[in-house]
XYZ file of C-alpha atoms in Angstrom:
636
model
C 23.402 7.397 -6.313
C 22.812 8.107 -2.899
C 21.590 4.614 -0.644
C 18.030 4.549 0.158
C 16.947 5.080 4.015
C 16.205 1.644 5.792
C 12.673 1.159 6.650
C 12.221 2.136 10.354
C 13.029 -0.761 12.228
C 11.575 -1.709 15.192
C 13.988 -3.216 17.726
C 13.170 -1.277 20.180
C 9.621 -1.332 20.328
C 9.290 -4.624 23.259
C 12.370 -2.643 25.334
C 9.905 0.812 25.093
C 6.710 -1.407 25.620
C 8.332 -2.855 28.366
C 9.839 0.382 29.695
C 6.462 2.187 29.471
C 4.679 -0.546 31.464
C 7.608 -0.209 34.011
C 6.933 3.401 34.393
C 3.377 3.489 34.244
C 4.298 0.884 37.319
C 6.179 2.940 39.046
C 4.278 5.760 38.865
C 1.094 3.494 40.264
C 2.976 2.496 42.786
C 4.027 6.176 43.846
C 0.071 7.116 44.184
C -0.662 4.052 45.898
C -1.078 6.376 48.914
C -3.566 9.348 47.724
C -6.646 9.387 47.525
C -8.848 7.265 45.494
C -11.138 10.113 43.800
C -7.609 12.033 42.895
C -6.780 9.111 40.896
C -9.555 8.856 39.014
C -9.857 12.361 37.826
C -5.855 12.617 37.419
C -5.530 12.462 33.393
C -2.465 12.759 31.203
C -1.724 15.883 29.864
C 0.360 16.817 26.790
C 1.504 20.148 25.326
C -0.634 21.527 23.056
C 0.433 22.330 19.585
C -0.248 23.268 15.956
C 0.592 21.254 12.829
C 0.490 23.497 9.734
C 0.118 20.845 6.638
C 0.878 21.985 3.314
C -0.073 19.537 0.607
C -1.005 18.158 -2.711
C -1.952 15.053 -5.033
C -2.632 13.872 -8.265
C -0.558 16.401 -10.046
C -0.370 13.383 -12.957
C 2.514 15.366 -14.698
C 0.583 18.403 -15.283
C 2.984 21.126 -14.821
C 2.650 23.718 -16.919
C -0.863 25.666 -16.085
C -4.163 25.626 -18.125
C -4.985 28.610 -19.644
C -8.547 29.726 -20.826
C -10.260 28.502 -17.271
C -13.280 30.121 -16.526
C -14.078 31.504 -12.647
C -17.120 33.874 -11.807
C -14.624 36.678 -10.318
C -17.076 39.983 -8.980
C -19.673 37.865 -10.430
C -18.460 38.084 -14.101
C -17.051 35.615 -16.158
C -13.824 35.802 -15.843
C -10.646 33.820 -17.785
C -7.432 33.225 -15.777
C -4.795 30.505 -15.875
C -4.906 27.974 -13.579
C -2.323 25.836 -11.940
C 1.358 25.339 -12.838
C 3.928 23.713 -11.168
C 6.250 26.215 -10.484
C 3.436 28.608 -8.881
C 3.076 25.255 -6.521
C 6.669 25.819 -5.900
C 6.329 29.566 -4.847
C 3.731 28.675 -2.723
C 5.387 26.145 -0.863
C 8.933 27.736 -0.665
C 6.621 31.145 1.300
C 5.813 28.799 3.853
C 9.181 28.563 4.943
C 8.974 30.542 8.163
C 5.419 28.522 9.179
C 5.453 27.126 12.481
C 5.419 23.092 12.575
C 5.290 22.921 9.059
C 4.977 19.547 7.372
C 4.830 19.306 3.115
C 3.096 16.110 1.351
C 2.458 14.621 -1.538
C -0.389 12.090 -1.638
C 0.303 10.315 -4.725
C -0.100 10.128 -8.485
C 2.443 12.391 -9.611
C 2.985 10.694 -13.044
C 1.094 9.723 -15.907
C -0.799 12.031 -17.650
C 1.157 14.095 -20.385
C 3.652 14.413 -22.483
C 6.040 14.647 -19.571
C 5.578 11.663 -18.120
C 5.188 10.009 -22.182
C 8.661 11.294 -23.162
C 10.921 11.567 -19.780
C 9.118 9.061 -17.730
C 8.523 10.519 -14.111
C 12.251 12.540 -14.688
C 10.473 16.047 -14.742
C 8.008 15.365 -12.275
C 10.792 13.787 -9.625
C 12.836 17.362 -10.340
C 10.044 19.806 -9.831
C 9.198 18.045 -6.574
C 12.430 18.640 -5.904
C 12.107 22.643 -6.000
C 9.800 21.407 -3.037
C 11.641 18.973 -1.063
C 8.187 17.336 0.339
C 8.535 15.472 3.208
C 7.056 12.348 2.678
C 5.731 11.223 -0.777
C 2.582 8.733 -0.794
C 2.806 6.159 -3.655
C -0.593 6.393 -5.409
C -1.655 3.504 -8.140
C 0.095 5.565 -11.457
C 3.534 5.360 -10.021
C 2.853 1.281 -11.056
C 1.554 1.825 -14.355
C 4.964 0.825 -15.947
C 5.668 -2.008 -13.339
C 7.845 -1.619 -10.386
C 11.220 -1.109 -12.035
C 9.262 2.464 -12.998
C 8.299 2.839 -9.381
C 11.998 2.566 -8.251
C 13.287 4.573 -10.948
C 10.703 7.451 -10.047
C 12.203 6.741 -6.104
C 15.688 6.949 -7.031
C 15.009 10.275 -8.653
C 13.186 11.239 -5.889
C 16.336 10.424 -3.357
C 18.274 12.014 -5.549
C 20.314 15.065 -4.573
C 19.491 17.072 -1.155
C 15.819 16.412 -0.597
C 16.264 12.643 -0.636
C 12.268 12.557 -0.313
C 11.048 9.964 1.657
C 8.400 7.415 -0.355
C 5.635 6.087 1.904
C 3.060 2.932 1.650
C 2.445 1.019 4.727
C 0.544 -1.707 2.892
C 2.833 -2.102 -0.071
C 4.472 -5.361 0.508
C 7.662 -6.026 -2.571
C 9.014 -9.092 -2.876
C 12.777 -9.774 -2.066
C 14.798 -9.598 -4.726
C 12.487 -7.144 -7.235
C 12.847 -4.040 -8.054
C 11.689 -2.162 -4.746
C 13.119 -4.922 -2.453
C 16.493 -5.583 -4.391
C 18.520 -6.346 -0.957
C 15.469 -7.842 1.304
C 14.675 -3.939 2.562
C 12.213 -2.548 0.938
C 12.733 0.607 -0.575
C 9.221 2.126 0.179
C 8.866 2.996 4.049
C 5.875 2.410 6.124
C 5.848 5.672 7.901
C 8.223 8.433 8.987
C 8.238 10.764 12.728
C 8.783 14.594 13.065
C 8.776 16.050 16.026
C 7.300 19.579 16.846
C 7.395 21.556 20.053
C 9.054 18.241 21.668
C 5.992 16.173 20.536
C 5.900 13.306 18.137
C 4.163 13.187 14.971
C 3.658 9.729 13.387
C 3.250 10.474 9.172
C 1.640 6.628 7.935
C 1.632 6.125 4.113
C -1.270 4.189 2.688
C -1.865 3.001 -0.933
C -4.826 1.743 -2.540
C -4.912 -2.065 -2.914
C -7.578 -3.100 -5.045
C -7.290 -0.498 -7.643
C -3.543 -0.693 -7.854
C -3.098 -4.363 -8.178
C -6.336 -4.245 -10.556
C -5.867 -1.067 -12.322
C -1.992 -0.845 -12.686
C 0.983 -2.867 -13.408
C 2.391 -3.959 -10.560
C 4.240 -7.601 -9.817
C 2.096 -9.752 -8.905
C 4.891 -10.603 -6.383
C 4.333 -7.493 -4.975
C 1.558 -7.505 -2.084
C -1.100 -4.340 -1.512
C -2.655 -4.905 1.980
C -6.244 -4.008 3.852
C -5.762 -0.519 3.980
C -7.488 -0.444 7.233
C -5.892 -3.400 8.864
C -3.125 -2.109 8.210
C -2.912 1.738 9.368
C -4.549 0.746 12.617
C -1.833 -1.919 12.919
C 1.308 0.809 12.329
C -0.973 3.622 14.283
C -0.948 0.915 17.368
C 3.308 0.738 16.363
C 3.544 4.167 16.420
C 1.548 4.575 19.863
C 3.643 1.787 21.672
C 6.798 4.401 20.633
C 5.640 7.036 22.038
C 4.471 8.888 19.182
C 1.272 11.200 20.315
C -0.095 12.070 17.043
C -1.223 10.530 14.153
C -2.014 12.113 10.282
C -2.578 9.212 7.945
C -1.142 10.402 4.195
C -3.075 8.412 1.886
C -4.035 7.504 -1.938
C -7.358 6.045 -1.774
C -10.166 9.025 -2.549
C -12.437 10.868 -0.403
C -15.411 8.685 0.558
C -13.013 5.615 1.477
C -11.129 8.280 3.614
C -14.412 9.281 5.314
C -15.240 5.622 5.899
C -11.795 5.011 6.857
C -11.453 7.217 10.015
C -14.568 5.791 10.916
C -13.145 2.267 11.952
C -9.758 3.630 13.332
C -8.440 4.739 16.914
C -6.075 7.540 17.565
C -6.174 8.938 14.085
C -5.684 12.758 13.960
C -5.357 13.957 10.289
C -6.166 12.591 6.686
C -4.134 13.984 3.815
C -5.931 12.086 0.872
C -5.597 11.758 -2.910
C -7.004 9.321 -5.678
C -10.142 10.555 -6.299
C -9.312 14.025 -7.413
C -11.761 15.667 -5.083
C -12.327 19.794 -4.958
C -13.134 21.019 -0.825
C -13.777 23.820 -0.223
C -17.189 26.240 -0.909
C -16.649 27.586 -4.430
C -19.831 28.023 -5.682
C -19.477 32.049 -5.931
C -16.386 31.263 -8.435
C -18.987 28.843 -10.577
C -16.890 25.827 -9.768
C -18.520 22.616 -7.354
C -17.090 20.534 -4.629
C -17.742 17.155 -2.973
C -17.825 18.685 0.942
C -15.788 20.851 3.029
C -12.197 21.788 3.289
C -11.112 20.769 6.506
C -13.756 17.628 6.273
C -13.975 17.054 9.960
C -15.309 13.609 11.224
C -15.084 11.252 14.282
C -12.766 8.468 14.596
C -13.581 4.838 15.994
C -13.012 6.841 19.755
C -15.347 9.507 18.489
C -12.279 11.964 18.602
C -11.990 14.754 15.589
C -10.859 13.926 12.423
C -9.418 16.184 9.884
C -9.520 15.565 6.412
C -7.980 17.258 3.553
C -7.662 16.785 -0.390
C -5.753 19.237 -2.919
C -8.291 18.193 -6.055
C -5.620 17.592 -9.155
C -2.748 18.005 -11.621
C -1.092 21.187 -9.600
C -4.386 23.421 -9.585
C -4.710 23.870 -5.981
C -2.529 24.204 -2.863
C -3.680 22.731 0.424
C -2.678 24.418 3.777
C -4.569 22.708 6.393
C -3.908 24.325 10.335
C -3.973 21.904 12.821
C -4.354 22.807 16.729
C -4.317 19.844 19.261
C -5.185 20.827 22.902
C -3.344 19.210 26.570
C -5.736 16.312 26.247
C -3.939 15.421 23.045
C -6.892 15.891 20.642
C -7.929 17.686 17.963
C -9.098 20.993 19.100
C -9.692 22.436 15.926
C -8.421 22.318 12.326
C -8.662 24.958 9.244
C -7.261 26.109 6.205
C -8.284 26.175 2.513
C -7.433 24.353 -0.287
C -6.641 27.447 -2.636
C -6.943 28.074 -6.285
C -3.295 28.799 -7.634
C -3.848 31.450 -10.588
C -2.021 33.576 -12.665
C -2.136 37.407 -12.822
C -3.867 37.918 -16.166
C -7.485 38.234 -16.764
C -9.434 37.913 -19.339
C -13.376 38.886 -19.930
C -15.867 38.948 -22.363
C -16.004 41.926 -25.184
C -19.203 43.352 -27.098
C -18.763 41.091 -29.292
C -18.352 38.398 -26.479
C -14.914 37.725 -27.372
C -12.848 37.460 -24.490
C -10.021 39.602 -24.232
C -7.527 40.972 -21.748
C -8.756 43.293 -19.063
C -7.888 46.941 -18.722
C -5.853 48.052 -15.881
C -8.638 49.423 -13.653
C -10.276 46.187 -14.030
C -7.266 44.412 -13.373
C -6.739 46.334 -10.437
C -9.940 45.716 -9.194
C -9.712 42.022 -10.125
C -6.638 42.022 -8.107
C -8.050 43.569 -4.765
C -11.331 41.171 -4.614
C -8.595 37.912 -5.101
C -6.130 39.365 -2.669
C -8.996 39.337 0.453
C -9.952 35.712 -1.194
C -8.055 32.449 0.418
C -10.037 30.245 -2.144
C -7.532 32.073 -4.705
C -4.336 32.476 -4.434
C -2.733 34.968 -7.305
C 0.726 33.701 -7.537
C 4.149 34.122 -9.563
C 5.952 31.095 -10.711
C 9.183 30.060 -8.465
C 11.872 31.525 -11.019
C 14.009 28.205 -10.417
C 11.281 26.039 -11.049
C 10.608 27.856 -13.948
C 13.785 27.797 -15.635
C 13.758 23.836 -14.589
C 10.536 23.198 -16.609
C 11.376 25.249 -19.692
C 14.415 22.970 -20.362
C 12.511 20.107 -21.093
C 9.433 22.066 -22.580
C 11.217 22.615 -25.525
C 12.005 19.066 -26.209
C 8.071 18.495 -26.111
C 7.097 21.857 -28.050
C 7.475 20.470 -31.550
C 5.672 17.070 -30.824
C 2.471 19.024 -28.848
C 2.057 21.897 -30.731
C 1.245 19.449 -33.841
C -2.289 20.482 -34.590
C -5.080 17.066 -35.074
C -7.961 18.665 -36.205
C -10.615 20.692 -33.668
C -13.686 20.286 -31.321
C -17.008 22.026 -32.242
C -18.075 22.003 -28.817
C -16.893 20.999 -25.243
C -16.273 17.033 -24.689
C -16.922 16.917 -20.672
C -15.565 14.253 -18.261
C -17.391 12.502 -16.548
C -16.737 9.128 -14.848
C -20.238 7.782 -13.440
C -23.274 9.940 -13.929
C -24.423 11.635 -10.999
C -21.180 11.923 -9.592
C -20.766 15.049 -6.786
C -17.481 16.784 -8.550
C -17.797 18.136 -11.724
C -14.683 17.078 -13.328
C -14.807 19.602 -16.118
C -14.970 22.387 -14.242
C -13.652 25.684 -15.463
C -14.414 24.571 -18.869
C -16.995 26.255 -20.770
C -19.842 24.335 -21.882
C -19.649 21.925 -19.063
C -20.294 23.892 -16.334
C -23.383 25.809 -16.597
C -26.397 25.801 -14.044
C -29.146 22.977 -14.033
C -26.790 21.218 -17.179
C -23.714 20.416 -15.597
C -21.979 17.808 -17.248
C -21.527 15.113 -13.903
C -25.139 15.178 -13.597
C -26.496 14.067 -16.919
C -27.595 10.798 -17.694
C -25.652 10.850 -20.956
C -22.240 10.888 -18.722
C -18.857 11.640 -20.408
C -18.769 12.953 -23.692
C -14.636 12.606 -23.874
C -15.150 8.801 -23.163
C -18.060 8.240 -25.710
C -16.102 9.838 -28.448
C -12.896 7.762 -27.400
C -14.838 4.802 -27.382
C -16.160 5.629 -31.004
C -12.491 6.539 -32.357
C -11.738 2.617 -31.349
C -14.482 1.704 -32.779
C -13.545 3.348 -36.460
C -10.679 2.023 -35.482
C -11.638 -1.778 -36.043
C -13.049 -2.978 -39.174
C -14.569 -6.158 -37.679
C -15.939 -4.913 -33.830
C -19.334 -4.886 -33.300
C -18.731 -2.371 -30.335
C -16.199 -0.935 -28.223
C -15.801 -0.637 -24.761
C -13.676 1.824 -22.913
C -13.325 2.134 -19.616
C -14.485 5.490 -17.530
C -10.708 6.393 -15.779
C -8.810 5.407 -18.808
C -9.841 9.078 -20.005
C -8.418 11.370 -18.234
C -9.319 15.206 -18.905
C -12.023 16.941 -20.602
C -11.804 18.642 -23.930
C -12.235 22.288 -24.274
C -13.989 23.519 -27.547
C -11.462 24.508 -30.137
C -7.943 23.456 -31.862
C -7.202 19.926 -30.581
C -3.291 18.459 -30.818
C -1.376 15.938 -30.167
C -1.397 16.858 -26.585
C -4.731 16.964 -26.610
C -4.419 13.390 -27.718
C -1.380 12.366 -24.948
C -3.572 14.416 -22.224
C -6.383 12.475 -22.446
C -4.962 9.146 -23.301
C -1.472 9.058 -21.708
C -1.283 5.072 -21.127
C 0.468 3.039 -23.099
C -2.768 0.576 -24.079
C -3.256 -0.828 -27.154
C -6.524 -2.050 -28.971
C -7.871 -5.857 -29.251
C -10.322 -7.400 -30.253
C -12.374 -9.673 -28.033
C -14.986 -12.117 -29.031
C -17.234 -12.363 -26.525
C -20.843 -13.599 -26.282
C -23.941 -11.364 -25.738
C -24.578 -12.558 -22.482
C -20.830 -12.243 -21.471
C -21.245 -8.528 -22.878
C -23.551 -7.820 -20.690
C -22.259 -9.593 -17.315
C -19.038 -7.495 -18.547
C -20.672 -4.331 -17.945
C -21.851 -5.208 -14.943
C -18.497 -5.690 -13.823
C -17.517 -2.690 -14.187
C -20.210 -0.754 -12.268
C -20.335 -3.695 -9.421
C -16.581 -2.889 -9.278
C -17.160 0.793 -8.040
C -20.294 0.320 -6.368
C -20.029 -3.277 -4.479
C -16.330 -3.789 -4.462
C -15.354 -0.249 -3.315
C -12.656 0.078 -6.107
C -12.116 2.648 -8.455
C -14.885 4.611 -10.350
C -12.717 4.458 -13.081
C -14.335 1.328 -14.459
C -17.570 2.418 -15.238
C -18.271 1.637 -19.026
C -18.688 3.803 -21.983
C -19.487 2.734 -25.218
C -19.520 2.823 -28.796
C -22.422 1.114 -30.793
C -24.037 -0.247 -27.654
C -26.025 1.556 -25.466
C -28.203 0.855 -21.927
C -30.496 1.500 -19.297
C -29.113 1.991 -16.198
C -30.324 1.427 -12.382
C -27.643 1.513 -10.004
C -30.082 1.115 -6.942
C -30.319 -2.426 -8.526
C -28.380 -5.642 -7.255
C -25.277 -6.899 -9.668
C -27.029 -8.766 -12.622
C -30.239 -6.278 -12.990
C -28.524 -3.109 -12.991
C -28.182 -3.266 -17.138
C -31.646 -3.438 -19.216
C -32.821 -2.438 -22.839
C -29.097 -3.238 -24.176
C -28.892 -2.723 -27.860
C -26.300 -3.146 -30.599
C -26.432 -0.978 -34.000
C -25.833 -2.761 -36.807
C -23.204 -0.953 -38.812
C -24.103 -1.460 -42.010
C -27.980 -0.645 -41.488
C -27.614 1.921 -38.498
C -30.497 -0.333 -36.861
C -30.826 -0.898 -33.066
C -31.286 -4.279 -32.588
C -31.625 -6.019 -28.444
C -28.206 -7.857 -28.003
C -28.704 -11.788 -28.582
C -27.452 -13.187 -25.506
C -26.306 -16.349 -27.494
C -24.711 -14.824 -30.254
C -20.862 -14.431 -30.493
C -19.526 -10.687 -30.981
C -16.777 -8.763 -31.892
C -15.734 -6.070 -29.087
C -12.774 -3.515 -29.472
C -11.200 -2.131 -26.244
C -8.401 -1.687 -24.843
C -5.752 -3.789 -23.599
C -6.266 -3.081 -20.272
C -9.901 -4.108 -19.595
C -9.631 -7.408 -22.675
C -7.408 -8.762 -19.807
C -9.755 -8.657 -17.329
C -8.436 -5.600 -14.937
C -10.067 -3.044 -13.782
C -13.008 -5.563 -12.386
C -13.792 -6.831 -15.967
C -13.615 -10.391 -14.302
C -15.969 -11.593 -17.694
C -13.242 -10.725 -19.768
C -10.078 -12.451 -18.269
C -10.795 -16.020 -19.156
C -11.726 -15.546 -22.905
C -8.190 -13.279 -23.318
C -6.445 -16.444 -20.895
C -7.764 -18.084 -23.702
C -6.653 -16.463 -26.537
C -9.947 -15.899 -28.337
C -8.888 -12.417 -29.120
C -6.403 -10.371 -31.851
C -4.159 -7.601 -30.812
C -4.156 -5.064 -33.039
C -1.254 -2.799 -31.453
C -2.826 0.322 -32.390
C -1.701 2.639 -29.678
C -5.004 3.982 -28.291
C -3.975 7.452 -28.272
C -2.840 7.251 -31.687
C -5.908 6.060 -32.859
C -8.174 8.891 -31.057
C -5.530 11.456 -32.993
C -5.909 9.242 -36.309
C -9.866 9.274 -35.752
C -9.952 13.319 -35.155
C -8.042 13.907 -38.308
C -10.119 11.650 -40.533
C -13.297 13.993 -38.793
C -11.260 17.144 -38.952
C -13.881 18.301 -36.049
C -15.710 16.746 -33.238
C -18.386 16.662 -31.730
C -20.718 15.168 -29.066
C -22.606 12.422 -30.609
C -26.254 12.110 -31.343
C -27.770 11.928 -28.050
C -29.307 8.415 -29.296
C -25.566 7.395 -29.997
C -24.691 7.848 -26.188
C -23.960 4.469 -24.351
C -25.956 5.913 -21.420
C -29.819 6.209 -22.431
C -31.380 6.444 -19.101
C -29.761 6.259 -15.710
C -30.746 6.105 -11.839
C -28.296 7.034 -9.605
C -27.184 4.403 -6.108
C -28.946 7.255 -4.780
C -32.212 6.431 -6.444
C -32.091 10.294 -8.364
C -33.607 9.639 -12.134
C -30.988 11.914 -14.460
C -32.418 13.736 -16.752
């Protein structure tokens, strides 16, 4: 195995402080004679260049494409297959000739399918290296199997010719664990490139809450203020000489927003986390959350560009940077582009949909090619070949048919929310209806909740969290990789006894942990046999009225006793008290729960073939009754 890069040290930083000030000295000293007005107007100049940033995130080991996905191509509804790693490949590798070209990764490129279930971040380390990225961001998945899984997904990473450097500025290991073995830490704060003769600082940042919260990590190992700590290494960087500044990091698009805000001399945001489509789409039928570039101010009121590549290797970011002699932004552009396949597929008579004819396709063709939302590419051939060694070894295992789905199960994390996370998939998308903006929320997280809680024989209800459910289901044949896709973590179910009252303050948790605490929006509840009102323009405590447990014998909704003890099935996860479920750590400290170690993936694959076919519940069965948005909007 190849030795890991040292962090960048910084020896020399008091020796170019001091060198700087010396020259900046000297050269005071050598105008001491002109005139006064000169000086003032005299202001540094730099050369100006472009910075062409090609990126991604949250690819979660997706890496073969989705078929089936529905875009409004020529303003029909048209089928195509989405994403794919190897087209992600082919897209990179033409970039090849691009002036000042710089490839990312901003995090979360395991956990998610079968992939990651059976080879554990080996596939995904390999097809990034058909890529060679420059830097790699750690995002919070590459802890979900502790940090001996982080540094085996690094050494893969190193391995070989790319040797890809892993970023995270505020990740802190301890000495002597896995990602510090020698007392130099394996992940490095930030890297340099230099373009045209100018330097270009790359800073890795990692989010801290939701990682040490919402992963495994060691508790040895430290996740710092993500803003204390990129201005600190942007004021590093500066004091070397480095001019500009694009911050990779793994936090989500609103804290990147709010981010750039309270910094100086930031240039460029390359984000992940929070799976975010930019871009205007809305003539292909999908949404987005703003505008790809995003451009804000910074703390000086300078430009600042900011970019996300959505999820699980369906779009390709190419953001073009141009920085003017005053060493500013002077303007930034780009798209972050659909990757498709080149077959189509549209509606018959019978409104079947079928392949289209070759003057269609032709036409098809033509509209996509003048397109840069879309971006009609072959799969790298290498990359390919790569991919289809280990696909086999998964074929027998996913192709392993569960049972079906009557109708679409959308994902949704908290109503309301601006991305639709199910789009492209029919039934979830459709004008005035779609799924993120009903008060009934996620569909795929109500029925997961209500396999755990067929699961248990003694739970009164279950509880499972929002961003433990990770895609939504498409109508049809459902497998086991339905199953792994949606639940790829290794939780198991337990059961908790709680009290009503601790019920309740446990739900509040989990939306005061998004909406107060800034942390992931993954822990918004979902249940099964319990359901709410909702007012998140409300304080923590009053957010949660009208909450109700059915009796399972009787089917009766009954208001939940606050004194009376309960049975709740969840997950492993959120009994311990992560995720924000602060109510919940003490009583599992405590031991006043049973493990059942039923894998909960299994058990949403055991619950689909004792159905045969699901469903969306009864709209009375939905955890979600009514809901007003932070906003103040009333769902309907």
């Amino acid at each position: 195995m190849s030795a890991h890069p040292f962090l960048p040290g910084l020896p020399g930083l008091r020796a170019g402080v001091i060198a700087l000030s010396a020259f900046a000295l000297a050269s005071l000293s050598a105008c001491g004679s002109g005139d006064d007005d000169d000086e003032k107007s005299a202001a540094p100049t730099f050369p100006a260049i472009e910075l062409n940033i090609a990126h991604i995130n949250d690819h979660h080991s997706q890496l073969e494409p989705f078929s089936g996905v529905a875009l409004t191509i020529d303003g029909v509804s048209t089928q195509v297959e989405l994403g794919g790693f190897a087209r992600l490949t082919s897209l990179f590798n033409a970039q090849a000739g691009t002036k000042n070209l710089l490839k990312l990764h901003a995090g979360d490129a395991v956990t998610g399918t079968l992939y990651y279930t059976f080879f554990k971040g080996e596939v995904d380390a390999k097809m990034m290296n058909t890529i060679c990225f420059d830097a790699f961001e750690l995002g919070n998945h590459e802890f979900d199997d502790g940090d001996q899984a982080a540094r085996d997904f690094i050494d893969m990473l190193y391995t070989g010719a790319c040797q890809t450097p892993v970023l995270g500025a505020n990740v802190v290991p301890a000495s002597g664990t896995p990602l510090n073995p020698t007392g130099t830490s394996l992940i490095k704060p930030y890297i340099t490139k230099t373009y045209d003769g100018v330097k270009v600082g790359i800073i890795g940042i990692d989010i801290a809450g939701k990682t040490s919260n919402s992963s495994r990590p060691l508790a040895s190992t430290q996740f710092l203020d993500e803003v204390t700590t990129a201005q600190k290494t942007i004021d590093e960087l500066k004091a070397q000489g480095v001019r500009h500044i694009v911050l990779m990091t793994h936090q989500g698009y609103e804290a990147d927003k709010a981010m750039a805000a309270r910094l100086t001399d930031v240039d460029v945001i390359i984000g992940g986390d929070s799976h975010t489509l930019l871009g205007d789409f809305t003539t292909l039928g999908l949404t987005a959350s703003g505008a790809y570039p995003t451009m804000v101010t910074n703390k000086d009121g300078a430009t600042v560009c900011i970019g996300q590549a959505w999820e699980y290797s369906k779009v390709f970011g190419l953001m073009n940077v141009k920085f003017n002699q005053a060493g500013a932004v002077d303007s930034c552009g780009g798209n972050a582009s659909l990757v498709i396949g080149d077959s189509f597929k549209r509606a018959d008579t019978t409104g079947t949909f079928v392949a289209v004819d070759s003057a269609t396709q032709a036409a098809i063709t033509s509209t996509l090619a003048a397109d840069a939302r879309v971006k009609v590419t072959t799969p790298d051939a290498g990359a390919a070949t790569l991919l289809a060694g280990y696909s086999a070894q998964v074929a027998a295992e996913k192709a392993k048919t569960i049972g079906s789905a009557s109708e679409a199960l959308c994902l949704v994390r908290v109503p309301g929310e601006s991305t639709n996370r199910s789009n492209g998939v029919a039934g979830c998308i459709e004008a005035g209806s779609e799924a993120n903006l009903q008060a009934r929320g996620s569909d795929a997280a109500q029925v997961v909740a209500q396999a755990f809680l067929a699961a248990s024989k003694r739970a009164h209800f279950a509880l499972q969290n929002a961003g433990g459910v990770r895609v939504p289901v498409a109508a049809g044949t459902l497998t086991m990789n339905t199953a792994f896709t949606l639940l790829p973590f290794t939780n198991v179910l337990v059961e908790l006894e709680v009290t009503g009252a601790q019920m309740v303050a446990a739900l509040e948790d989990g939306v005061s942990n998004h909406l107060d605490n800034a942390q992931s929006s993954g822990s918004h509840p979902y249940a099964a046999g319990l359901r709410w009102d909702l007012d998140m323009t409300r304080a923590k405590g009053s957010r949660f009225s009208n909450v109700q447990v059915k009796d399972r014998s009787t089917g009766i909704w009954s208001a939940i006793d606050p004194a009376r003890t309960y049975t709740l099935v969840t997950n492993d996860f959120v009994a311990s008290g992560r995720d924000g479920y602060s109510t919940f750590g003490p009583i599992f400290t405590a031991g006043a729960y049973v493990n059942t170690y039923l894998l909960y993936t299994q058990t949403f694959a055991d619950y689909v073939v004792a159905q045969g076919t699901v469903a969306r519940p009864a709209r009375s069965e939905y955890s979600h009754q009514t809901v007003v948005t932070a906003a103040g909007v009333t769902l309907p």
